[in-house]
Amino acid sequence: SQQDKQLLYGVKQFNLDPNDGLKYLEEQCLLQVNPANVAKFLFEQDRLSKQQIGNYLGSRDEFQHSVLAQFVSLHQFSDLLLVQALRQFLWSFRLPGEAQQIDRIMSSFAQHYCEQNSTTFSNSDTVYILSFAIIMLNTALHNKNVKVKITEEQFIAQNKGMDSGKDLPVDMLEAIYRNVKEQPFKIPDETYDDLMYTFFSPDREGWLVKQGGSWKSWKRRWFVLSDRCLYYFEHTAENVPKGIIPLENVSVRPVAGEGERQWQFEIFSISGFVDTVKGCKTDKAGAVVLGNHKVYKMCAATEVERDDWVRCLWEAMRDNPVRDLISERREMSKKLTKRTPTRKGDEESKGINVIVVSTP
């Protein structure tokens, strides 16, 4: 549609100059430029350059500082370890290089984390300092130019007295060290072309609550719809999905929910040969295993979100080339069957009246 083309043009303008892009979108009545709306646009629009998002958020401009506060507030950090929250946060944009920009962004992050985890640290300064310690730890452990790697004991010793003069719990620092050592931070470092890759330009992404296969418990997962597959992750900073659902021989439909999980939908098999939906996931040991879902049932936060997911999934399923080929073959087979002449005797024996049209 014309509106989609205008939105895409605005996104491209943003990736060249954020202020020009936002101005164009406002002129086309596609975005009301206020802090809350701009923050939501930066948070949800997947085609934006993460480098430009970082540059915009780090600005000293008063309006952009308000956008930063709104942007940070859109992140859900409740009950996340600091290192997990930091991974999620630093994946939503690329941290700029200027010290004052970094300070503004990380101060806002620290404040928001403390508000959502009020009993974990004494104040936001501790979160601010420890966040930088985590970033530096990642560099010390995984930068190829660092020949002598920092040990766990050294990391703990370096961070003594950090919490308003008090020591942080040793088991917390040990857990942070192990987490960073086992999984390096994936910091976005893209050019605009990188948005072509699977997880940089999804058809749809967002939080949903998913029902388990064997155990019917519900868990919050980050879903990414891309390249005719539905991926789900435990949190947004993960680079390896917990599960994959190929959108072949399946369909989607809204289903009735109840209570807190009112806006549900499900993906179900239409293959005619098996009643389970093809899919795979990683188990607790990290091994890939086949899923055993007869349906994959998910729940959105609102009716609008549920309907948008159903629409996007249906479009992805409809455009599936394998499914299209099968449908075309079926249609061709039907046409050939209708056109194939049969012997007159066979038709008469079945009680079928044959009308013979003679040509002059």
mmCIF file of C-alpha atoms in Angstrom:
data_model
loop_
_atom_site.group_PDB
_atom_site.id
_atom_site.type_symbol
_atom_site.label_atom_id
_atom_site.label_comp_id
_atom_site.label_asym_id
_atom_site.label_seq_id
_atom_site.Cartn_x
_atom_site.Cartn_y
_atom_site.Cartn_z
ATOM 1 C CA SER A 1 0.000 0.000 0.000
ATOM 2 C CA GLN A 2 0.971 3.649 -0.309
ATOM 3 C CA GLN A 3 1.206 3.954 3.462
ATOM 4 C CA ASP A 4 3.630 0.992 3.666
ATOM 5 C CA LYS A 5 5.831 2.600 1.006
ATOM 6 C CA GLN A 6 5.838 5.885 2.897
ATOM 7 C CA LEU A 7 6.733 4.108 6.138
ATOM 8 C CA LEU A 8 9.617 2.278 4.459
ATOM 9 C CA TYR A 9 10.877 5.551 2.982
ATOM 10 C CA GLY A 10 10.699 7.168 6.433
ATOM 11 C CA VAL A 11 12.681 4.284 7.919
ATOM 12 C CA LYS A 12 15.354 4.683 5.246
ATOM 13 C CA GLN A 13 15.521 8.408 5.962
ATOM 14 C CA PHE A 14 15.896 7.688 9.683
ATOM 15 C CA ASN A 15 18.799 5.351 8.934
ATOM 16 C CA LEU A 16 20.505 8.222 7.117
ATOM 17 C CA ASP A 17 19.486 10.969 9.558
ATOM 18 C CA PRO A 18 17.124 10.216 12.479
ATOM 19 C CA ASN A 19 15.662 13.721 12.703
ATOM 20 C CA ASP A 20 14.931 13.840 8.956
ATOM 21 C CA GLY A 21 13.240 10.453 9.136
ATOM 22 C CA LEU A 22 11.027 11.404 12.071
ATOM 23 C CA LYS A 23 10.128 14.707 10.416
ATOM 24 C CA TYR A 24 9.066 12.919 7.229
ATOM 25 C CA LEU A 25 6.949 10.381 9.152
ATOM 26 C CA GLU A 26 5.238 13.210 11.022
ATOM 27 C CA GLU A 27 4.519 15.078 7.777
ATOM 28 C CA GLN A 28 2.930 11.946 6.330
ATOM 29 C CA CYS A 29 0.788 11.552 9.495
ATOM 30 C CA LEU A 30 2.435 8.187 10.202
ATOM 31 C CA LEU A 31 3.878 9.203 13.564
ATOM 32 C CA GLN A 32 2.925 11.758 16.189
ATOM 33 C CA VAL A 33 6.268 13.080 17.355
ATOM 34 C CA ASN A 34 6.129 13.053 21.137
ATOM 35 C CA PRO A 35 8.517 11.208 23.494
ATOM 36 C CA ALA A 36 6.232 8.225 24.120
ATOM 37 C CA ASN A 37 5.383 7.637 20.441
ATOM 38 C CA VAL A 38 8.947 8.095 19.197
ATOM 39 C CA ALA A 39 10.262 5.737 21.894
ATOM 40 C CA LYS A 40 7.729 3.085 20.913
ATOM 41 C CA PHE A 41 8.667 3.533 17.253
ATOM 42 C CA LEU A 42 12.376 3.040 18.038
ATOM 43 C CA PHE A 43 11.587 0.045 20.248
ATOM 44 C CA GLU A 44 9.252 -1.768 17.852
ATOM 45 C CA GLN A 45 10.326 -0.820 14.302
ATOM 46 C CA ASP A 46 12.698 -3.619 13.327
ATOM 47 C CA ARG A 47 14.101 -2.039 10.138
ATOM 48 C CA LEU A 48 15.787 0.851 11.915
ATOM 49 C CA SER A 49 19.576 1.020 12.122
ATOM 50 C CA LYS A 50 20.525 0.172 15.697
ATOM 51 C CA GLN A 51 23.530 2.445 15.387
ATOM 52 C CA GLN A 52 21.284 5.411 14.560
ATOM 53 C CA ILE A 53 18.938 4.514 17.419
ATOM 54 C CA GLY A 54 21.911 4.676 19.795
ATOM 55 C CA ASN A 55 23.083 8.019 18.406
ATOM 56 C CA TYR A 56 19.576 9.457 18.726
ATOM 57 C CA LEU A 57 19.037 8.209 22.291
ATOM 58 C CA GLY A 58 22.401 9.504 23.464
ATOM 59 C CA SER A 59 21.782 13.090 22.360
ATOM 60 C CA ARG A 60 21.885 15.904 24.896
ATOM 61 C CA ASP A 61 18.725 17.434 23.369
ATOM 62 C CA GLU A 62 15.995 17.706 26.007
ATOM 63 C CA PHE A 63 13.323 16.114 23.805
ATOM 64 C CA GLN A 64 15.582 13.175 22.937
ATOM 65 C CA HIS A 65 16.474 12.779 26.607
ATOM 66 C CA SER A 66 12.736 12.333 27.267
ATOM 67 C CA VAL A 67 12.575 9.787 24.437
ATOM 68 C CA LEU A 68 15.459 7.905 26.081
ATOM 69 C CA ALA A 69 13.561 7.684 29.388
ATOM 70 C CA GLN A 70 10.476 6.368 27.585
ATOM 71 C CA PHE A 71 12.544 3.920 25.501
ATOM 72 C CA VAL A 72 14.233 2.445 28.562
ATOM 73 C CA SER A 73 10.883 2.113 30.347
ATOM 74 C CA LEU A 74 9.607 -0.151 27.547
ATOM 75 C CA HIS A 75 12.128 -2.807 28.594
ATOM 76 C CA GLN A 76 10.966 -5.418 31.085
ATOM 77 C CA PHE A 77 13.781 -6.180 33.556
ATOM 78 C CA SER A 78 11.774 -7.549 36.503
ATOM 79 C CA ASP A 79 13.349 -10.685 38.014
ATOM 80 C CA LEU A 80 16.209 -10.670 35.496
ATOM 81 C CA LEU A 81 19.815 -10.907 36.632
ATOM 82 C CA LEU A 82 21.679 -7.705 35.830
ATOM 83 C CA VAL A 83 23.788 -9.437 33.201
ATOM 84 C CA GLN A 84 20.630 -10.758 31.475
ATOM 85 C CA ALA A 85 18.972 -7.328 31.545
ATOM 86 C CA LEU A 86 22.122 -5.737 30.170
ATOM 87 C CA ARG A 87 22.263 -8.236 27.310
ATOM 88 C CA GLN A 88 18.644 -7.479 26.421
ATOM 89 C CA PHE A 89 19.141 -3.724 26.659
ATOM 90 C CA LEU A 90 22.335 -3.571 24.597
ATOM 91 C CA TRP A 91 20.724 -5.663 21.872
ATOM 92 C CA SER A 92 17.984 -3.092 21.270
ATOM 93 C CA PHE A 93 20.439 -0.493 19.911
ATOM 94 C CA ARG A 94 24.159 0.022 19.384
ATOM 95 C CA LEU A 95 25.848 1.878 22.248
ATOM 96 C CA PRO A 96 27.441 5.053 20.827
ATOM 97 C CA GLY A 97 31.134 5.792 21.286
ATOM 98 C CA GLU A 98 31.022 9.228 22.907
ATOM 99 C CA ALA A 99 31.504 9.133 26.686
ATOM 100 C CA GLN A 100 28.722 11.605 27.507
ATOM 101 C CA GLN A 101 26.238 9.724 25.318
ATOM 102 C CA ILE A 102 27.148 6.437 26.994
ATOM 103 C CA ASP A 103 26.777 8.038 30.427
ATOM 104 C CA ARG A 104 23.264 9.320 29.678
ATOM 105 C CA ILE A 105 22.065 5.982 28.307
ATOM 106 C CA MET A 106 23.602 3.804 31.020
ATOM 107 C CA SER A 107 22.375 6.098 33.808
ATOM 108 C CA SER A 108 18.826 5.731 32.490
ATOM 109 C CA PHE A 109 19.255 1.950 32.261
ATOM 110 C CA ALA A 110 20.569 1.725 35.833
ATOM 111 C CA GLN A 111 17.675 3.773 37.206
ATOM 112 C CA HIS A 112 15.062 1.659 35.444
ATOM 113 C CA TYR A 113 16.670 -1.636 36.514
ATOM 114 C CA CYS A 114 16.676 -0.500 40.153
ATOM 115 C CA GLU A 115 13.018 0.493 39.957
ATOM 116 C CA GLN A 116 12.054 -2.967 38.686
ATOM 117 C CA ASN A 117 14.401 -4.857 41.057
ATOM 118 C CA SER A 118 14.270 -2.669 44.149
ATOM 119 C CA THR A 119 15.740 -5.191 46.615
ATOM 120 C CA THR A 120 18.767 -6.323 44.604
ATOM 121 C CA PHE A 121 21.104 -3.316 44.946
ATOM 122 C CA SER A 122 21.378 -0.341 47.296
ATOM 123 C CA ASN A 123 21.045 2.266 44.548
ATOM 124 C CA SER A 124 21.318 2.890 40.824
ATOM 125 C CA ASP A 125 24.979 3.944 41.095
ATOM 126 C CA THR A 126 25.859 0.351 41.973
ATOM 127 C CA VAL A 127 23.999 -0.894 38.892
ATOM 128 C CA TYR A 128 25.744 1.728 36.753
ATOM 129 C CA ILE A 129 29.233 0.758 37.956
ATOM 130 C CA LEU A 130 28.599 -2.990 37.840
ATOM 131 C CA SER A 131 27.168 -2.706 34.315
ATOM 132 C CA PHE A 132 30.414 -1.166 33.110
ATOM 133 C CA ALA A 133 32.352 -3.840 34.996
ATOM 134 C CA ILE A 134 30.345 -6.474 33.078
ATOM 135 C CA ILE A 135 31.032 -4.768 29.732
ATOM 136 C CA MET A 136 34.753 -4.578 30.517
ATOM 137 C CA LEU A 137 34.731 -8.204 31.672
ATOM 138 C CA ASN A 138 33.268 -9.231 28.331
ATOM 139 C CA THR A 139 36.115 -7.407 26.556
ATOM 140 C CA ALA A 140 38.753 -8.874 28.870
ATOM 141 C CA LEU A 141 37.504 -12.425 28.314
ATOM 142 C CA HIS A 142 36.665 -12.375 24.610
ATOM 143 C CA ASN A 143 38.774 -9.738 22.877
ATOM 144 C CA LYS A 144 41.440 -11.545 20.833
ATOM 145 C CA ASN A 145 43.933 -8.768 21.538
ATOM 146 C CA VAL A 146 43.800 -9.451 25.288
ATOM 147 C CA LYS A 147 46.357 -12.218 25.731
ATOM 148 C CA VAL A 148 46.125 -12.720 29.518
ATOM 149 C CA LYS A 149 42.520 -13.413 30.511
ATOM 150 C CA ILE A 150 41.118 -12.147 33.792
ATOM 151 C CA THR A 151 40.326 -14.838 36.372
ATOM 152 C CA GLU A 152 37.216 -15.163 38.480
ATOM 153 C CA GLU A 153 39.179 -14.261 41.614
ATOM 154 C CA GLN A 154 40.548 -11.126 39.977
ATOM 155 C CA PHE A 155 37.081 -10.044 38.850
ATOM 156 C CA ILE A 156 35.712 -10.433 42.378
ATOM 157 C CA ALA A 157 38.678 -8.557 43.875
ATOM 158 C CA GLN A 158 38.282 -5.678 41.399
ATOM 159 C CA ASN A 159 34.673 -5.141 42.454
ATOM 160 C CA LYS A 160 35.006 -5.070 46.240
ATOM 161 C CA GLY A 161 33.155 -2.308 48.077
ATOM 162 C CA MET A 162 31.076 -1.469 45.015
ATOM 163 C CA ASP A 163 27.664 -1.347 46.685
ATOM 164 C CA SER A 164 27.900 1.949 48.623
ATOM 165 C CA GLY A 165 31.130 0.770 50.267
ATOM 166 C CA LYS A 166 29.826 -2.737 50.889
ATOM 167 C CA ASP A 167 30.837 -5.895 49.061
ATOM 168 C CA LEU A 168 28.396 -7.470 46.652
ATOM 169 C CA PRO A 169 27.561 -11.138 47.334
ATOM 170 C CA VAL A 170 30.391 -13.330 46.063
ATOM 171 C CA ASP A 171 27.945 -15.822 44.507
ATOM 172 C CA MET A 172 26.457 -12.973 42.440
ATOM 173 C CA LEU A 173 29.857 -11.959 41.056
ATOM 174 C CA GLU A 174 30.744 -15.609 40.406
ATOM 175 C CA ALA A 175 27.485 -16.073 38.480
ATOM 176 C CA ILE A 176 28.170 -12.943 36.410
ATOM 177 C CA TYR A 177 31.700 -14.129 35.597
ATOM 178 C CA ARG A 178 30.510 -17.583 34.496
ATOM 179 C CA ASN A 179 27.651 -16.130 32.451
ATOM 180 C CA VAL A 180 29.909 -13.754 30.513
ATOM 181 C CA LYS A 181 32.663 -16.342 30.081
ATOM 182 C CA GLU A 182 30.277 -18.951 28.673
ATOM 183 C CA GLN A 183 28.363 -16.555 26.392
ATOM 184 C CA PRO A 184 30.011 -13.433 24.936
ATOM 185 C CA PHE A 185 27.830 -10.354 24.540
ATOM 186 C CA LYS A 186 26.400 -9.948 21.065
ATOM 187 C CA ILE A 187 26.550 -6.229 20.459
ATOM 188 C CA PRO A 188 24.771 -5.017 17.305
ATOM 189 C CA ASP A 189 27.364 -3.865 14.799
ATOM 190 C CA GLU A 190 25.394 -3.556 11.616
ATOM 191 C CA THR A 191 25.344 -1.578 8.459
ATOM 192 C CA TYR A 192 21.929 -1.022 6.897
ATOM 193 C CA ASP A 193 22.559 -4.070 4.691
ATOM 194 C CA ASP A 194 22.763 -6.247 7.787
ATOM 195 C CA LEU A 195 19.040 -5.687 8.282
ATOM 196 C CA MET A 196 18.512 -8.248 5.533
ATOM 197 C CA TYR A 197 19.621 -11.044 7.827
ATOM 198 C CA THR A 198 16.983 -13.195 9.473
ATOM 199 C CA PHE A 199 16.689 -11.698 12.933
ATOM 200 C CA PHE A 200 17.325 -8.097 11.885
ATOM 201 C CA SER A 201 14.300 -7.805 9.590
ATOM 202 C CA PRO A 202 11.573 -10.111 10.868
ATOM 203 C CA ASP A 203 7.997 -9.983 9.633
ATOM 204 C CA ARG A 204 6.868 -9.699 13.254
ATOM 205 C CA GLU A 205 8.480 -9.979 16.679
ATOM 206 C CA GLY A 206 7.310 -9.572 20.239
ATOM 207 C CA TRP A 207 6.522 -11.175 23.574
ATOM 208 C CA LEU A 208 3.908 -13.931 23.732
ATOM 209 C CA VAL A 209 2.998 -16.479 26.379
ATOM 210 C CA LYS A 210 3.391 -20.015 25.038
ATOM 211 C CA GLN A 211 1.801 -23.221 26.300
ATOM 212 C CA GLY A 212 4.118 -26.217 26.731
ATOM 213 C CA GLY A 213 3.726 -29.507 24.860
ATOM 214 C CA SER A 214 3.971 -32.280 27.454
ATOM 215 C CA TRP A 215 3.341 -30.046 30.467
ATOM 216 C CA LYS A 216 0.599 -27.529 29.796
ATOM 217 C CA SER A 217 2.287 -24.734 31.723
ATOM 218 C CA TRP A 218 2.574 -21.256 30.187
ATOM 219 C CA LYS A 219 5.894 -19.454 29.730
ATOM 220 C CA ARG A 220 6.739 -15.992 28.418
ATOM 221 C CA ARG A 221 8.868 -16.179 25.269
ATOM 222 C CA TRP A 222 10.218 -13.712 22.695
ATOM 223 C CA PHE A 223 8.885 -14.713 19.258
ATOM 224 C CA VAL A 224 10.393 -13.813 15.891
ATOM 225 C CA LEU A 225 8.551 -14.487 12.630
ATOM 226 C CA SER A 226 10.979 -14.531 9.713
ATOM 227 C CA ASP A 227 11.585 -16.399 6.474
ATOM 228 C CA ARG A 228 8.429 -18.534 6.931
ATOM 229 C CA CYS A 229 9.578 -19.839 10.305
ATOM 230 C CA LEU A 230 8.473 -18.913 13.807
ATOM 231 C CA TYR A 231 11.374 -18.786 16.291
ATOM 232 C CA TYR A 232 11.084 -18.355 20.032
ATOM 233 C CA PHE A 233 13.676 -17.309 22.594
ATOM 234 C CA GLU A 234 13.834 -17.149 26.363
ATOM 235 C CA HIS A 235 14.842 -13.477 26.193
ATOM 236 C CA THR A 236 15.577 -10.925 23.470
ATOM 237 C CA ALA A 237 19.367 -11.022 23.819
ATOM 238 C CA GLU A 238 19.671 -14.710 22.901
ATOM 239 C CA ASN A 239 21.210 -15.459 19.523
ATOM 240 C CA VAL A 240 20.142 -19.117 19.419
ATOM 241 C CA PRO A 241 16.389 -19.851 19.553
ATOM 242 C CA LYS A 242 14.897 -22.215 22.116
ATOM 243 C CA GLY A 243 12.560 -23.551 19.446
ATOM 244 C CA ILE A 244 11.684 -23.355 15.752
ATOM 245 C CA ILE A 245 8.311 -23.932 14.086
ATOM 246 C CA PRO A 246 8.536 -24.212 10.268
ATOM 247 C CA LEU A 247 5.327 -22.827 8.769
ATOM 248 C CA GLU A 248 4.746 -25.696 6.338
ATOM 249 C CA ASN A 249 1.542 -27.750 6.198
ATOM 250 C CA VAL A 250 0.087 -25.716 9.053
ATOM 251 C CA SER A 251 -2.530 -23.044 9.539
ATOM 252 C CA VAL A 252 -3.428 -20.581 12.278
ATOM 253 C CA ARG A 253 -6.662 -19.586 13.990
ATOM 254 C CA PRO A 254 -7.754 -17.506 16.983
ATOM 255 C CA VAL A 255 -9.173 -19.532 19.885
ATOM 256 C CA ALA A 256 -11.206 -18.588 22.924
ATOM 257 C CA GLY A 257 -9.254 -17.925 26.099
ATOM 258 C CA GLU A 258 -10.173 -17.070 29.624
ATOM 259 C CA GLY A 259 -8.974 -15.039 32.587
ATOM 260 C CA GLU A 260 -5.544 -13.464 32.102
ATOM 261 C CA ARG A 261 -4.997 -15.452 28.882
ATOM 262 C CA GLN A 262 -7.957 -14.248 26.892
ATOM 263 C CA TRP A 263 -6.338 -13.463 23.528
ATOM 264 C CA GLN A 264 -5.122 -16.850 22.345
ATOM 265 C CA PHE A 265 -4.345 -18.346 18.948
ATOM 266 C CA GLU A 266 -2.960 -21.668 17.794
ATOM 267 C CA ILE A 267 -0.929 -23.161 14.968
ATOM 268 C CA PHE A 268 -2.229 -26.571 13.861
ATOM 269 C CA SER A 269 -1.398 -29.223 11.276
ATOM 270 C CA ILE A 270 -3.250 -29.470 7.953
ATOM 271 C CA SER A 271 -0.986 -32.105 6.370
ATOM 272 C CA GLY A 272 -3.554 -34.919 6.432
ATOM 273 C CA PHE A 273 -0.824 -37.431 7.268
ATOM 274 C CA VAL A 274 0.212 -36.500 10.814
ATOM 275 C CA ASP A 275 -1.717 -34.672 13.516
ATOM 276 C CA THR A 276 1.343 -33.099 15.149
ATOM 277 C CA VAL A 277 2.963 -29.842 14.108
ATOM 278 C CA LYS A 278 6.554 -30.189 12.929
ATOM 279 C CA GLY A 279 8.882 -28.296 15.236
ATOM 280 C CA CYS A 280 12.012 -28.637 17.326
ATOM 281 C CA LYS A 281 13.415 -27.193 20.530
ATOM 282 C CA THR A 282 16.454 -27.456 22.787
ATOM 283 C CA ASP A 283 16.136 -29.429 26.007
ATOM 284 C CA LYS A 284 17.732 -28.578 29.347
ATOM 285 C CA ALA A 285 20.985 -30.252 28.275
ATOM 286 C CA GLY A 286 21.118 -28.141 25.110
ATOM 287 C CA ALA A 287 20.317 -31.016 22.749
ATOM 288 C CA VAL A 288 17.891 -30.449 19.863
ATOM 289 C CA VAL A 289 14.754 -32.590 20.172
ATOM 290 C CA LEU A 290 11.565 -32.857 18.150
ATOM 291 C CA GLY A 291 8.509 -31.146 19.572
ATOM 292 C CA ASN A 292 5.365 -33.141 20.341
ATOM 293 C CA HIS A 293 2.708 -30.457 19.938
ATOM 294 C CA LYS A 294 -0.614 -31.303 18.319
ATOM 295 C CA VAL A 295 -1.066 -27.537 18.313
ATOM 296 C CA TYR A 296 1.192 -24.673 19.327
ATOM 297 C CA LYS A 297 -0.924 -22.411 21.480
ATOM 298 C CA MET A 298 0.125 -18.836 22.229
ATOM 299 C CA CYS A 299 -1.448 -15.893 24.007
ATOM 300 C CA ALA A 300 -1.023 -12.175 23.269
ATOM 301 C CA ALA A 301 -1.509 -9.270 25.670
ATOM 302 C CA THR A 302 -4.350 -7.663 23.703
ATOM 303 C CA GLU A 303 -6.890 -8.493 21.022
ATOM 304 C CA VAL A 304 -5.126 -6.183 18.554
ATOM 305 C CA GLU A 305 -1.782 -7.940 19.105
ATOM 306 C CA ARG A 306 -3.417 -11.370 18.779
ATOM 307 C CA ASP A 307 -5.113 -10.428 15.508
ATOM 308 C CA ASP A 308 -1.906 -8.925 14.129
ATOM 309 C CA TRP A 309 0.039 -12.113 14.900
ATOM 310 C CA VAL A 310 -2.662 -14.232 13.245
ATOM 311 C CA ARG A 311 -2.591 -11.999 10.154
ATOM 312 C CA CYS A 312 1.223 -12.058 9.870
ATOM 313 C CA LEU A 313 1.376 -15.827 10.388
ATOM 314 C CA TRP A 314 -1.336 -16.418 7.815
ATOM 315 C CA GLU A 315 0.498 -14.279 5.278
ATOM 316 C CA ALA A 316 3.722 -16.189 5.918
ATOM 317 C CA MET A 317 1.913 -19.522 5.537
ATOM 318 C CA ARG A 318 0.083 -18.357 2.430
ATOM 319 C CA ASP A 319 3.330 -17.284 0.763
ATOM 320 C CA ASN A 320 5.062 -20.584 1.502
ATOM 321 C CA PRO A 321 6.550 -21.714 -1.841
ATOM 322 C CA VAL A 322 6.415 -25.403 -0.936
ATOM 323 C CA ARG A 323 2.741 -25.130 -0.092
ATOM 324 C CA ASP A 324 2.099 -23.176 -3.305
ATOM 325 C CA LEU A 325 3.807 -25.855 -5.397
ATOM 326 C CA ILE A 326 1.756 -28.596 -3.761
ATOM 327 C CA SER A 327 -1.466 -26.634 -4.310
ATOM 328 C CA GLU A 328 -0.580 -26.011 -7.953
ATOM 329 C CA ARG A 329 0.161 -29.685 -8.493
ATOM 330 C CA ARG A 330 -3.158 -30.638 -6.929
ATOM 331 C CA GLU A 331 -5.022 -28.205 -9.160
ATOM 332 C CA MET A 332 -3.181 -29.491 -12.234
ATOM 333 C CA SER A 333 -4.010 -33.064 -11.242
ATOM 334 C CA LYS A 334 -7.706 -32.206 -10.905
ATOM 335 C CA LYS A 335 -7.749 -30.550 -14.335
ATOM 336 C CA LEU A 336 -5.978 -33.494 -15.978
ATOM 337 C CA THR A 337 -8.411 -35.931 -14.381
ATOM 338 C CA LYS A 338 -11.364 -33.978 -15.736
ATOM 339 C CA ARG A 339 -9.867 -33.824 -19.220
ATOM 340 C CA THR A 340 -8.805 -37.488 -19.474
ATOM 341 C CA PRO A 341 -11.277 -39.293 -21.805
ATOM 342 C CA THR A 342 -12.768 -42.521 -20.562
ATOM 343 C CA ARG A 343 -14.186 -45.443 -22.523
ATOM 344 C CA LYS A 344 -17.860 -45.115 -23.348
ATOM 345 C CA GLY A 345 -18.634 -48.561 -22.042
ATOM 346 C CA ASP A 346 -17.101 -47.833 -18.681
ATOM 347 C CA GLU A 347 -19.188 -44.719 -18.253
ATOM 348 C CA GLU A 348 -22.397 -46.426 -19.341
ATOM 349 C CA SER A 349 -21.769 -49.287 -16.926
ATOM 350 C CA LYS A 350 -21.575 -46.738 -14.105
ATOM 351 C CA GLY A 351 -24.864 -45.157 -15.128
ATOM 352 C CA ILE A 352 -23.256 -41.976 -16.414
ATOM 353 C CA ASN A 353 -24.988 -40.239 -19.285
ATOM 354 C CA VAL A 354 -22.491 -39.271 -21.958
ATOM 355 C CA ILE A 355 -23.302 -36.408 -24.258
ATOM 356 C CA VAL A 356 -21.451 -36.667 -27.540
ATOM 357 C CA VAL A 357 -21.042 -33.417 -29.364
ATOM 358 C CA SER A 358 -20.470 -33.957 -33.044
ATOM 359 C CA THR A 359 -18.674 -31.461 -35.181
ATOM 360 C CA PRO A 360 -19.852 -30.649 -38.684
#
